[in-house]
């Protein structure tokens, strides 16, 4: 029977019951619900509401229920509207009417908010660890493409990548690839640098998750329905007991605050965006036209129709799920918009998106890490894509170093590019005469600017693509990971 | 084994398999998948790809599989990646290697798009019927509040509402309530008019659903992976066979067109918005402060803590789920954004939001209809809320009829309102002297404008709140429903 | 002075005024506001509220105001809170206190809803025309890539494309390109077929716009604040006068119905999605790695730093703006969610997103059409990308035609693909012996399946990529365009 | 002329130019653009790229340009595509070809990202201050409703509220109001407690803004187009010079990282949600039916039609704009989804939503603060709404204190509520006999539980609604504000 019949007569409409009940999804917080109840019983005892004997009996019953959940032997009943009802019902079966004392001074409003926060505090570390693992895969690739192995791996030991020949350094030097802007070839960059460009967004995600924790860690329990608890419960002690940083300072706010859920969903959506960027790149790079990467068969799929196909499904799913994750965030914020104070039933819509977003990332992140770790780099394709025109900026800089203002140098180089296009030849195939007809500052040494190794080496400032800068960056990346 | 192993070696990573497989949700299209396959086998036979004997055997197998689905005796296997695989696997068990001929010339790309459209065509009528039923509940209330019962109900027989005394007409005349703008009392309106104001948005929703059908009803089957079918399949006949209005005109577009899913989700989200408006009103009107409506116990819930509570949960859920439905729409459009041509795996994200949105509305609409049908109207509370200041516009119109430009009449009436506020009395408690001090055009008959019945009666143009206009509107509402 | 001072004393707070006023954006509906007022004056005259003389004076004044708006000589005043206030204020300056009679029986609630719908009805044709023009560019390319020019262009004359040599047919036959799924090379398709795959989504968008019109075309005017008009105004005649299909049937619904705005924004967002798909493809195809397309300089940009760059900015903007358009839709629906009946000020948030979405598409569509029309196709690059493995499905079909069930044929072909990969040679470079070792059904004629022309020619069913099917499709496309 | 003509010939299409140019909105970052350029010139000098003399000239020119922006005398030219172009163009006019040296080693990619971050760092404090001010208004009300004035106001002096008689304490004790859940009367709470329930969400918003700062404060400048700067620029010093916490660690990431924009928009959207909750409440409480609050005329509007209306427009706008703010967030994330590495033009869509969201909140927050500060509380209406049934939980607790398990006590109290409803009388009008017929534990003192003052006083734990708990909460609120 529903906990709340109170003044209401007759049976609840069956369809209404179905729409209203939350047991299909909040059963997921069973462990948290029991943990919260155990702490509440203890708090009631300290407040003198339960005797030591009563509290002990309740504790014994709850411990048994927790064990039933852990061993998956708990039986739900048809009338179990939600996880709170299920636990209270079962407690009654185990210890009799005394079970009816557990709900003293609390409401499902503060109870469910507590369960939900406990659940999130329990699960954020796993998400953080999955991000860490994906970062690890990126760092492994970054290292392999930068430093001749066997290499000292620093404080954190990265597992050796079973990379193909093309994946690592070339003749003792870092592997170079075309960097793109607007998906047009822009400038040469180190592959290692590119891998690390996907590391930092995930690091920011982890920072956001860390920033979220104190806001999750505010205990609603003891807020009652909205007005607080009418017994002398020590909420600060209760918070500490349950591992919260503090008790929520306002009971009205506490029962309806779902900021933490929205913030989690935002963080998840932004993780999704970052994964979609990585995914878009991998999908491009595994196309026949780019040919920079090849996925392992283990992380690819084929076609039911076309026998030659090898599809980058995990990355397409990552890209697609970024959209879905955004939907979860939007839905939650739209649900919250315009609600009046304290608890409204609308808030029941909070859990499914959070659980789904968590499950999505918890399933996806290891797959992406695995797909990256088994991916093969085709260094030959990458380096053969380094067309001379990608050094046009270096060519302009060459003129800058000879005293010509950059804007003019840019203009002159543009002329050279156009001349080469007109003549149907590569930029570095222009003759010295042709260069000098554009500007007399061009000299014999102009052809040196077309060396991609020199191009990258010049960009040695912090954050730049020169090997020495990338080495420092890699070191920094390892440091921030190990700090966590 | 996966249908697509083709050129790929070794086992698929287990986590990858989990992320990639769609059987957990696309099994819902089992009936449609079999129906599509039966039609495909027939088309292959007509195209000379299958012999009559082969087609007959396949047909027998598929019929058996359909029966298994209908009787819920179909057993899924661990390797059933999706519903297509499951059906082909089972067909193989039933009829042997001949089953391998069914996939000739088709791809899961056109197959899944076909299944999905079939599913939607199968389910749109139920959604339309649920909207119709909710409209029926609104019309019943509109009629009860307008016309002394027993009343002739027109072509469509509405079930008699078991309404409380206050729900219907008052002394043989329609019930009047305060109309609000900005949630401030604005002008008197008929309750019947108010009920119908929720009818028309649902009517537009039904029009949108009807407009959607031709766009769903475009058959992808026969598009192959993206290039079309290499056998002489008559796609127009195939479309007709499957109940589609036409065969999709471009195979590349056909395998990736998810407009219909997005349009369905938009329509669902807008239905959600309309339900949220109704819900917000009912929540307000069932509050102690308004007190216009009372829900039946059957469609209310109580509190686990507060024994006096009677909460309008179904309407809060409707309001909250409007947010969630918006999330599904947003997620889908974000997923589609930026995809290149033809099928990409991202599209697999299309089904869960559509199924969820459908289920949400299919569960919610009958509950709302039931809650409305069992709701009691408190006519006394409504009519006692008709404060004299709500006739201020009528007072201005009184001056207008005496030749004063409306803008000045508005200004003068504003003065009267202020005077009444200052004197702490109702607007109609101003003395004639006080009125005339504001403007000499006020005469004895000014007090007649404060009669709400006269106020509503004046608004007799099409769409207005006068009883005669609302009667015509009600008639029109019944007509559009019966036209469907 | 504000029209609404009524009972309120003192000055409105200046910051509040700024937040509240809508003149900065609703001035855009000036013409529509005057048109509505002219029709309203006429309706009031017919209803006997205005004399013929009064109506004529008001008409003269409004005509002058309309002329001021058209000639951009209208001067706004600081107190012009919104366009309605501005017009009424100016009318007072022109014709004196009689201007105060115009607002008789109407409210800004029904007035603004009318203006907004008039604005949309005025602007939908331009959007439809811009879509038509973009479709035209697609059809021109489709035709050029299919049929040796000079070609008869059918009922609708398409302007000749100034295409580069590679853009059109090859040696009198249609140009073939690689078709992709999962961005992996899948099967050969006609370039013409590909162009048309972007035609049909836009056609569906135009259908959605057409479906929207009847729902926009429902006149709110005469609904007053929410209760209707208290004078005998003939709203059906008023609707006809203003070009609406009908008068809104319920005044309460009429003043708050913003479905048409939401539906417009959905249609705009889906147009955005379609443009983003086209854009993603063009961005890919103009990359150095694909090299299928080259944009004209006229529709490209460069880099302030890198002199060699040529960027596909219009297509990147189209892709990016698809996201922004989705934001407008989401914002509108979230704003509407949970509002109670009739007008609430929240609804003022409706115009900026609609205007912005319209402007975005009105500016973007011609740019994309222009960019497409001046784009050069590199047929050589396309055809050289037709690798033999893309005919693997044809190879399986070869076995099917020799009696082998497709599923087995797929499996055998997969073996051939793997063997070719292992031997590091193209699929069609396997020896007959190697083929026959896989299955004896392979014969000398197996090598014919690797001809892309034969591959496309086989897919001749409705919607397929065979030249004859694409010709019919092109004809159909021209027909649906000319029907509009 | 565009900075980027480079290799491109001919004129850019005029419509394309319009779509592409960003000057209409990025001019807003003029000051930041100049500041970034001044720092860059200094960095180039330190790197030996500019001589001291050159740097000084550039500095002089940029200082003059900054002055022109500050005095609003800067003239934009038709060819000013963006703010960077405008500044470089103007610098050329002022100092000649030397201006062309300023762009050495940088790109608009790193430049615009720097400008945007500088702009945000410049504006976050104003947003924080506006939130602080709104919190101040809440605290003032909380204090006035709790503590007999004149009161010591603590470290932070709150301006005295010009409150009406009903706004403050009642007979030396805190004002009590009905607390609602599900918009049904739930339990008595202190008005002061309710005000503070809106304080804490804003406090969390401020924490989120504070958490955002380090992520904004990562300098992109020196990342070039994507590969870094090819001159020995000390980026750490440059970061310090510009007030950034650090230089971005990866140049590829730095030019496309828009996490900070998304995070800002999320924070803005959540602020919007919090304002919408406050707004929904104020709208409800200013309705005639609740009548708890009255807005000042200064922050209200009327109706153009209905002279008696007084509408809570600022709060409706706040609620509506919450939807629009969500749209901005959604749009941004959808735009970012699926982009490949480094800069793509899609990112140009980042600024308008951020600027608009900022402007929305910067305009709205002071209006809400002003509206709250001038709002009058009607204490009589509040306290008269405290119906006896709101003490039903206290009644159950009464039984709990007499040893009855809460669940049973809840059940028995429910019976009492039903009995009172059946008898049509208030819960506290049941006779002792009637109470005792339900359970003999009821005694004479049962009627004391119906005193709202005792009800609130019982909820004295941390965060509860008892006066002593609220006093501590208020003290805490003042502390966290003053810590900022």
Short mmCIF file of C-alpha atoms in Angstrom, two decimals, chain D residues 271-405:
data_model
loop_
_atom_site.label_atom_id
_atom_site.label_comp_id
_atom_site.label_asym_id
_atom_site.label_seq_id
_atom_site.Cartn_x
_atom_site.Cartn_y
_atom_site.Cartn_z
CA UNK D 271 20.80 31.49 -13.11
CA UNK D 272 17.83 31.85 -15.42
CA UNK D 273 16.25 28.75 -13.91
CA UNK D 274 16.74 30.14 -10.42
CA UNK D 275 15.26 33.49 -11.39
CA UNK D 276 12.35 31.67 -12.99
CA UNK D 277 11.62 29.91 -9.71
CA UNK D 278 11.66 33.18 -7.82
CA UNK D 279 9.56 34.70 -10.59
CA UNK D 280 6.97 31.93 -10.60
CA UNK D 281 6.55 32.42 -6.89
CA UNK D 282 6.24 36.18 -7.07
CA UNK D 283 3.74 35.88 -9.92
CA UNK D 284 1.70 33.47 -7.82
CA UNK D 285 2.00 35.56 -4.69
CA UNK D 286 0.91 38.77 -6.43
CA UNK D 287 -2.19 37.09 -7.85
CA UNK D 288 -5.49 38.12 -6.27
CA UNK D 289 -5.96 34.56 -5.06
CA UNK D 290 -2.74 34.44 -3.05
CA UNK D 291 -2.41 38.15 -2.35
CA UNK D 292 0.79 37.74 -0.35
CA UNK D 293 2.83 40.32 -2.24
CA UNK D 294 2.13 43.57 -4.01
CA UNK D 295 4.60 45.03 -6.45
CA UNK D 296 5.30 48.74 -6.49
CA UNK D 297 3.81 50.68 -9.35
CA UNK D 298 7.36 51.51 -10.40
CA UNK D 299 7.99 47.89 -11.33
CA UNK D 300 4.57 46.98 -12.66
CA UNK D 301 2.78 47.50 -15.91
CA UNK D 302 -0.84 47.87 -16.83
CA UNK D 303 -2.94 46.92 -19.80
CA UNK D 304 -3.68 48.93 -22.91
CA UNK D 305 -7.23 47.61 -22.66
CA UNK D 306 -8.06 46.78 -19.06
CA UNK D 307 -7.70 49.80 -16.79
CA UNK D 308 -7.62 47.84 -13.55
CA UNK D 309 -4.64 45.64 -14.44
CA UNK D 310 -1.37 45.61 -12.56
CA UNK D 311 0.94 43.05 -14.06
CA UNK D 312 4.17 41.56 -12.72
CA UNK D 313 5.99 41.97 -16.01
CA UNK D 314 9.57 41.90 -14.71
CA UNK D 315 9.00 38.51 -13.19
CA UNK D 316 7.24 37.15 -16.24
CA UNK D 317 10.14 38.36 -18.34
CA UNK D 318 12.56 36.67 -15.97
CA UNK D 319 10.66 33.43 -16.33
CA UNK D 320 10.43 33.74 -20.09
CA UNK D 321 14.07 34.66 -20.52
CA UNK D 322 15.04 31.53 -18.63
CA UNK D 323 13.79 29.67 -21.69
CA UNK D 324 15.74 31.88 -24.04
CA UNK D 325 18.92 31.47 -22.01
CA UNK D 326 18.53 27.72 -22.27
CA UNK D 327 18.28 28.18 -26.01
CA UNK D 328 21.62 29.96 -26.09
CA UNK D 329 23.28 27.13 -24.21
CA UNK D 330 21.76 24.47 -26.43
CA UNK D 331 22.70 26.33 -29.57
CA UNK D 332 26.32 26.66 -28.52
CA UNK D 333 26.76 23.02 -27.59
CA UNK D 334 25.04 21.89 -30.78
CA UNK D 335 27.35 24.14 -32.77
CA UNK D 336 30.42 22.66 -31.11
CA UNK D 337 29.27 19.06 -31.50
CA UNK D 338 31.12 17.14 -34.18
CA UNK D 339 33.66 19.78 -35.16
CA UNK D 340 37.10 18.49 -36.07
CA UNK D 341 40.29 19.79 -34.47
CA UNK D 342 41.53 23.36 -34.42
CA UNK D 343 39.72 26.39 -35.73
CA UNK D 344 36.62 26.05 -37.89
CA UNK D 345 34.49 28.98 -38.92
CA UNK D 346 31.53 27.48 -37.08
CA UNK D 347 33.13 28.86 -33.94
CA UNK D 348 32.16 32.37 -35.01
CA UNK D 349 28.71 31.50 -33.69
CA UNK D 350 30.10 31.65 -30.16
CA UNK D 351 29.88 35.35 -29.42
CA UNK D 352 26.31 36.44 -30.01
CA UNK D 353 24.83 33.97 -27.50
CA UNK D 354 27.40 34.87 -24.86
CA UNK D 355 26.91 38.60 -25.33
CA UNK D 356 23.14 38.20 -25.39
CA UNK D 357 23.07 36.04 -22.29
CA UNK D 358 25.27 38.51 -20.48
CA UNK D 359 23.14 41.47 -21.53
CA UNK D 360 19.97 39.65 -20.55
CA UNK D 361 21.19 39.02 -17.03
CA UNK D 362 22.91 42.37 -16.66
CA UNK D 363 19.63 44.09 -17.50
CA UNK D 364 17.35 41.76 -15.63
CA UNK D 365 19.10 41.29 -12.30
CA UNK D 366 18.96 44.94 -11.18
CA UNK D 367 15.32 45.14 -12.22
CA UNK D 368 14.47 42.12 -10.12
CA UNK D 369 16.45 43.50 -7.20
CA UNK D 370 14.61 46.80 -7.52
CA UNK D 371 11.26 45.10 -7.84
CA UNK D 372 11.95 43.03 -4.73
CA UNK D 373 13.14 46.00 -2.72
CA UNK D 374 9.97 47.93 -3.49
CA UNK D 375 7.63 44.97 -3.04
CA UNK D 376 5.15 45.01 -0.18
CA UNK D 377 4.38 41.91 1.86
CA UNK D 378 0.82 41.37 3.03
CA UNK D 379 1.43 39.56 6.28
CA UNK D 380 -2.24 39.34 7.14
CA UNK D 381 -3.05 37.43 4.00
CA UNK D 382 -0.12 35.11 4.60
CA UNK D 383 -1.01 34.28 8.15
CA UNK D 384 -4.69 33.93 7.43
CA UNK D 385 -3.78 31.29 4.87
CA UNK D 386 -2.31 29.07 7.61
CA UNK D 387 -5.10 26.53 7.70
CA UNK D 388 -5.16 24.04 10.58
CA UNK D 389 -4.67 21.06 8.26
CA UNK D 390 -1.15 22.34 7.63
CA UNK D 391 -0.37 21.14 11.13
CA UNK D 392 -1.40 17.57 10.33
CA UNK D 393 2.24 16.47 10.44
CA UNK D 394 2.53 18.04 13.86
CA UNK D 395 -0.55 16.11 14.83
CA UNK D 396 1.08 12.90 13.71
CA UNK D 397 4.24 13.86 15.56
CA UNK D 398 2.07 14.39 18.63
CA UNK D 399 1.14 10.73 18.43
CA UNK D 400 4.74 9.77 17.78
CA UNK D 401 5.71 11.46 21.01
CA UNK D 402 3.13 9.29 22.66
CA UNK D 403 4.89 6.16 21.39
CA UNK D 404 2.96 5.41 18.24
CA UNK D 405 5.12 4.54 15.25
#
